[in-house]
């Protein structure tokens, strides 16, 4: 089975840290924090095996930028990434309730 090295760019790392901090500090839910953190790591693991088989997204704005998307397994977050050879590069992470398409510019 082909695997991809998953790289999270600093901006995407900052985004997931922001969401996790919100759950822990604002919502004061260690359970939610741990659940989303675990889901994040599981989604990265899954991306490492399926990145090349994920088709182009329906959103033209993502296709124009060469981006694909992968939803977290159990929570409402989305990773935007592109594949470069043997590497899947995660460039952004958003909560699905955000208007993330308009935040790409």
Coordinates of N, CA and C in Angstrom, one line a residue:
X1 N 0.8 -1.2 0.0 CA 0.0 0.0 0.0 C 0.9 1.2 0.0
X2 N 0.6 2.2 -0.9 CA 1.3 3.4 -1.0 C 1.0 4.3 0.2
X3 N 2.0 4.9 0.8 CA 1.8 5.9 1.8 C 2.4 7.2 1.5
X4 N 1.8 8.3 2.0 CA 2.3 9.6 1.8 C 2.8 10.2 3.1
X5 N 3.9 11.0 3.0 CA 4.4 11.7 4.1 C 3.4 12.9 4.2
X6 N 2.8 13.1 5.4 CA 1.9 14.2 5.6 C 2.7 15.3 6.3
X7 N 2.7 16.5 5.7 CA 3.3 17.7 6.3 C 2.2 18.7 6.6
X8 N 2.3 19.2 7.8 CA 1.3 20.3 8.2 C 2.1 21.6 8.2
X9 N 1.7 22.6 7.3 CA 2.4 23.8 7.3 C 2.1 24.6 8.6
X10 N 3.0 25.5 9.0 CA 2.8 26.3 10.2 C 1.4 26.9 10.4
X11 N 0.9 27.5 9.3 CA -0.4 28.1 9.5 C -1.5 27.1 9.8
X12 N -1.5 26.0 9.2 CA -2.5 24.9 9.6 C -2.2 24.4 11.0
X13 N -1.0 24.3 11.5 CA -0.7 23.9 12.8 C -1.3 25.0 13.8
X14 N -1.1 26.2 13.4 CA -1.7 27.3 14.3 C -3.2 27.3 14.3
X15 N -3.8 26.9 13.2 CA -5.3 26.8 13.2 C -5.8 25.7 14.1
X16 N -5.2 24.5 14.0 CA -5.7 23.4 14.9 C -5.4 23.8 16.4
X17 N -4.3 24.4 16.7 CA -4.0 24.8 18.0 C -5.0 25.8 18.5
X18 N -5.5 26.7 17.7 CA -6.5 27.7 18.0 C -7.8 27.0 18.4
X19 N -8.2 26.0 17.5 CA -9.5 25.3 17.8 C -9.4 24.5 19.1
X20 N -8.3 23.8 19.3 CA -8.1 23.0 20.5 C -8.1 23.9 21.8
X21 N -7.4 25.1 21.7 CA -7.4 26.0 22.8 C -8.8 26.5 23.1
X22 N -9.5 26.8 22.1 CA -10.9 27.2 22.3 C -11.7 26.2 23.1
X23 N -11.6 24.9 22.7 CA -12.3 23.9 23.4 C -11.9 23.8 24.9
X24 N -10.6 23.9 25.1 CA -10.1 23.7 26.4 C -10.3 24.9 27.3
X25 N -10.0 26.1 26.8 CA -10.0 27.3 27.6 C -11.4 28.1 27.6
X26 N -12.1 28.1 26.5 CA -13.4 28.8 26.4 C -14.5 27.9 26.8
X27 N -14.5 26.8 26.1 CA -15.6 25.8 26.4 C -15.3 25.0 27.7
X28 N -14.1 25.0 28.1 CA -13.7 24.3 29.3 C -14.1 22.9 29.3
X29 N -13.8 22.2 28.1 CA -14.1 20.8 28.0 C -12.9 20.0 27.6
X30 N -12.3 19.4 28.6 CA -11.1 18.6 28.3 C -11.5 17.4 27.5
X31 N -12.7 16.9 27.6 CA -13.2 15.8 26.9 C -13.3 16.1 25.4
X32 N -13.9 17.3 25.1 CA -13.9 17.7 23.7 C -12.5 18.0 23.1
X33 N -11.7 18.6 23.9 CA -10.3 18.9 23.5 C -9.6 17.5 23.1
X34 N -9.7 16.6 24.0 CA -9.0 15.3 23.7 C -9.6 14.5 22.5
X35 N -11.0 14.6 22.4 CA -11.6 13.9 21.3 C -11.2 14.5 19.9
X36 N -11.2 15.9 19.8 CA -10.9 16.5 18.6 C -9.4 16.3 18.3
X37 N -8.5 16.4 19.3 CA -7.1 16.1 19.1 C -6.9 14.7 18.6
X38 N -7.5 13.7 19.2 CA -7.4 12.4 18.7 C -7.9 12.2 17.3
X39 N -9.0 12.8 17.0 CA -9.6 12.8 15.6 C -8.6 13.4 14.6
X40 N -8.0 14.5 15.0 CA -7.0 15.2 14.2 C -5.9 14.2 13.8
X41 N -5.3 13.6 14.8 CA -4.2 12.7 14.5 C -4.7 11.4 13.7
X42 N -5.9 11.0 13.9 CA -6.4 9.8 13.1 C -6.6 10.3 11.7
X43 N -7.1 11.5 11.5 CA -7.3 12.0 10.2 C -6.0 12.1 9.4
X44 N -5.0 12.6 10.1 CA -3.7 12.7 9.4 C -3.2 11.3 9.1
X45 N -3.4 10.3 10.0 CA -3.0 8.9 9.6 C -3.7 8.4 8.4
X46 N -5.0 8.7 8.4 CA -5.8 8.2 7.2 C -5.4 8.9 6.0
X47 N -5.1 10.2 6.0 CA -4.6 11.0 4.9 C -3.3 10.4 4.3
X48 N -2.5 9.9 5.2 CA -1.2 9.3 4.7 C -1.4 8.1 3.8
X49 N -2.6 7.4 3.9 CA -2.8 6.3 3.1 C -3.7 6.5 1.9
X50 N -4.5 7.6 2.0 CA -5.5 7.8 0.9 C -5.4 9.1 0.2
X51 N -4.4 9.9 0.5 CA -4.2 11.2 -0.2 C -4.3 11.2 -1.7
X52 N -3.7 10.2 -2.3 CA -3.6 10.1 -3.7 C -4.9 9.7 -4.4
X53 N -5.8 9.1 -3.6 CA -7.1 8.6 -4.1 C -8.2 9.6 -3.9
X54 N -8.0 10.7 -3.2 CA -9.1 11.6 -3.0 C -9.2 12.5 -4.2
X55 N -10.5 12.5 -4.7 CA -10.7 13.2 -6.0 C -10.8 14.7 -5.8
X56 N -10.9 15.4 -6.9 CA -11.0 16.9 -6.8 C -12.3 17.3 -6.1
X57 N -12.3 18.3 -5.4 CA -13.5 18.8 -4.7 C -14.4 19.4 -5.7
X58 N -15.7 19.5 -5.3 CA -16.7 20.2 -6.2 C -16.5 21.7 -6.3
X59 N -15.8 22.3 -5.3 CA -15.7 23.7 -5.3 C -14.6 24.2 -6.2
X60 N -15.0 25.0 -7.2 CA -14.1 25.5 -8.2 C -12.9 26.3 -7.6
X61 N -13.1 27.0 -6.5 CA -12.1 27.8 -5.8 C -11.0 26.9 -5.3
X62 N -11.3 25.7 -4.8 CA -10.3 24.8 -4.3 C -9.6 24.2 -5.5
X63 N -10.3 23.8 -6.5 CA -9.7 23.2 -7.7 C -8.7 24.1 -8.4
X64 N -9.1 25.4 -8.5 CA -8.2 26.4 -9.1 C -6.9 26.5 -8.3
X65 N -6.9 26.2 -7.0 CA -5.7 26.3 -6.2 C -5.0 25.0 -6.1
X66 N -5.5 24.0 -6.7 CA -4.9 22.6 -6.7 C -5.1 22.0 -5.3
X67 N -6.2 22.4 -4.6 CA -6.4 21.8 -3.3 C -7.4 20.8 -3.3
X68 N -7.3 19.8 -2.4 CA -8.3 18.8 -2.1 C -8.7 19.0 -0.6
X69 N -9.7 18.3 -0.2 CA -10.2 18.4 1.1 C -10.5 17.1 1.7
X70 N -10.2 17.0 3.0 CA -10.6 15.8 3.8 C -11.2 16.2 5.1
X71 N -12.4 15.7 5.3 CA -13.1 15.9 6.6 C -12.5 15.1 7.7
X72 N -12.5 15.6 8.9 CA -12.1 14.8 10.1 C -13.0 13.7 10.1
X73 N -12.6 12.6 10.8 CA -13.4 11.4 10.8 C -14.7 11.5 11.6
X74 N -14.6 12.2 12.8 CA -15.8 12.3 13.6 C -16.2 13.7 14.1
X75 N -15.5 14.7 13.6 CA -15.8 16.1 14.0 C -15.9 16.9 12.8
X76 N -16.5 18.1 13.0 CA -16.8 19.0 11.8 C -15.6 19.9 11.5
X77 N -14.5 19.4 11.1 CA -13.4 20.1 10.7 C -12.9 19.6 9.4
X78 N -12.3 20.4 8.6 CA -11.8 20.0 7.3 C -10.4 20.4 7.1
X79 N -9.6 19.5 6.5 CA -8.2 19.8 6.1 C -8.2 20.1 4.6
X80 N -7.5 21.1 4.2 CA -7.2 21.4 2.8 C -5.8 21.1 2.6
X81 N -5.5 20.3 1.5 CA -4.2 19.9 1.2 C -4.0 19.7 -0.3
X82 N -2.7 19.5 -0.7 CA -2.4 19.1 -2.0 C -1.4 18.0 -2.0
X83 N -1.3 17.3 -3.0 CA -0.3 16.2 -3.1 C 0.8 16.6 -4.0
X84 N 2.1 16.5 -3.5 CA 3.3 16.8 -4.3 C 4.1 15.5 -4.2
X85 N 4.0 14.7 -5.3 CA 4.8 13.5 -5.3 C 4.4 12.5 -4.2
X86 N 5.2 12.2 -3.3 CA 5.0 11.3 -2.2 C 4.5 12.0 -0.9
X87 N 4.2 13.3 -1.0 CA 3.9 14.1 0.1 C 2.5 14.7 0.0
X88 N 1.7 14.6 1.1 CA 0.4 15.4 1.2 C 0.7 16.5 2.1
X89 N 0.5 17.7 1.6 CA 0.8 18.9 2.4 C -0.5 19.6 2.8
X90 N -0.7 19.7 4.1 CA -1.9 20.3 4.6 C -1.6 21.8 4.8
X91 N -2.4 22.6 4.1 CA -2.2 24.0 4.1 C -3.1 24.8 5.0
X92 N -4.3 24.3 5.3 CA -5.3 25.0 6.1 C -6.2 24.0 6.8
X93 N -6.7 24.4 8.0 CA -7.7 23.6 8.7 C -8.7 24.5 9.2
X94 N -10.0 24.2 8.9 CA -11.1 25.0 9.3 C -12.2 24.2 9.9
X95 N -13.0 24.8 10.7 CA -14.3 24.2 11.2 C -15.2 24.4 10.0
X96 N -16.0 23.3 9.8 CA -16.9 23.3 8.6 C -18.0 24.4 8.7
X97 N -18.3 25.0 9.8 CA -19.3 26.1 9.9 C -18.7 27.4 9.4
X98 N -17.4 27.5 9.2 CA -16.8 28.7 8.7 C -17.0 28.8 7.2
X99 N -17.0 30.0 6.7 CA -17.0 30.2 5.3 C -15.6 30.1 4.8
X100 N -15.0 28.9 4.8 CA -13.6 28.8 4.6 C -13.2 29.1 3.1
X101 N -14.1 28.9 2.2 CA -13.7 29.2 0.8 C -13.4 30.7 0.6
X102 N -14.1 31.6 1.4 CA -13.8 33.0 1.3 C -12.6 33.4 2.1
X103 N -12.1 32.5 2.9 CA -10.9 32.8 3.8 C -9.6 32.4 3.1
X104 N -9.7 31.9 1.9 CA -8.5 31.4 1.2 C -7.7 32.5 0.6
X105 N -8.3 33.6 0.3 CA -7.6 34.8 -0.3 C -6.7 35.5 0.6

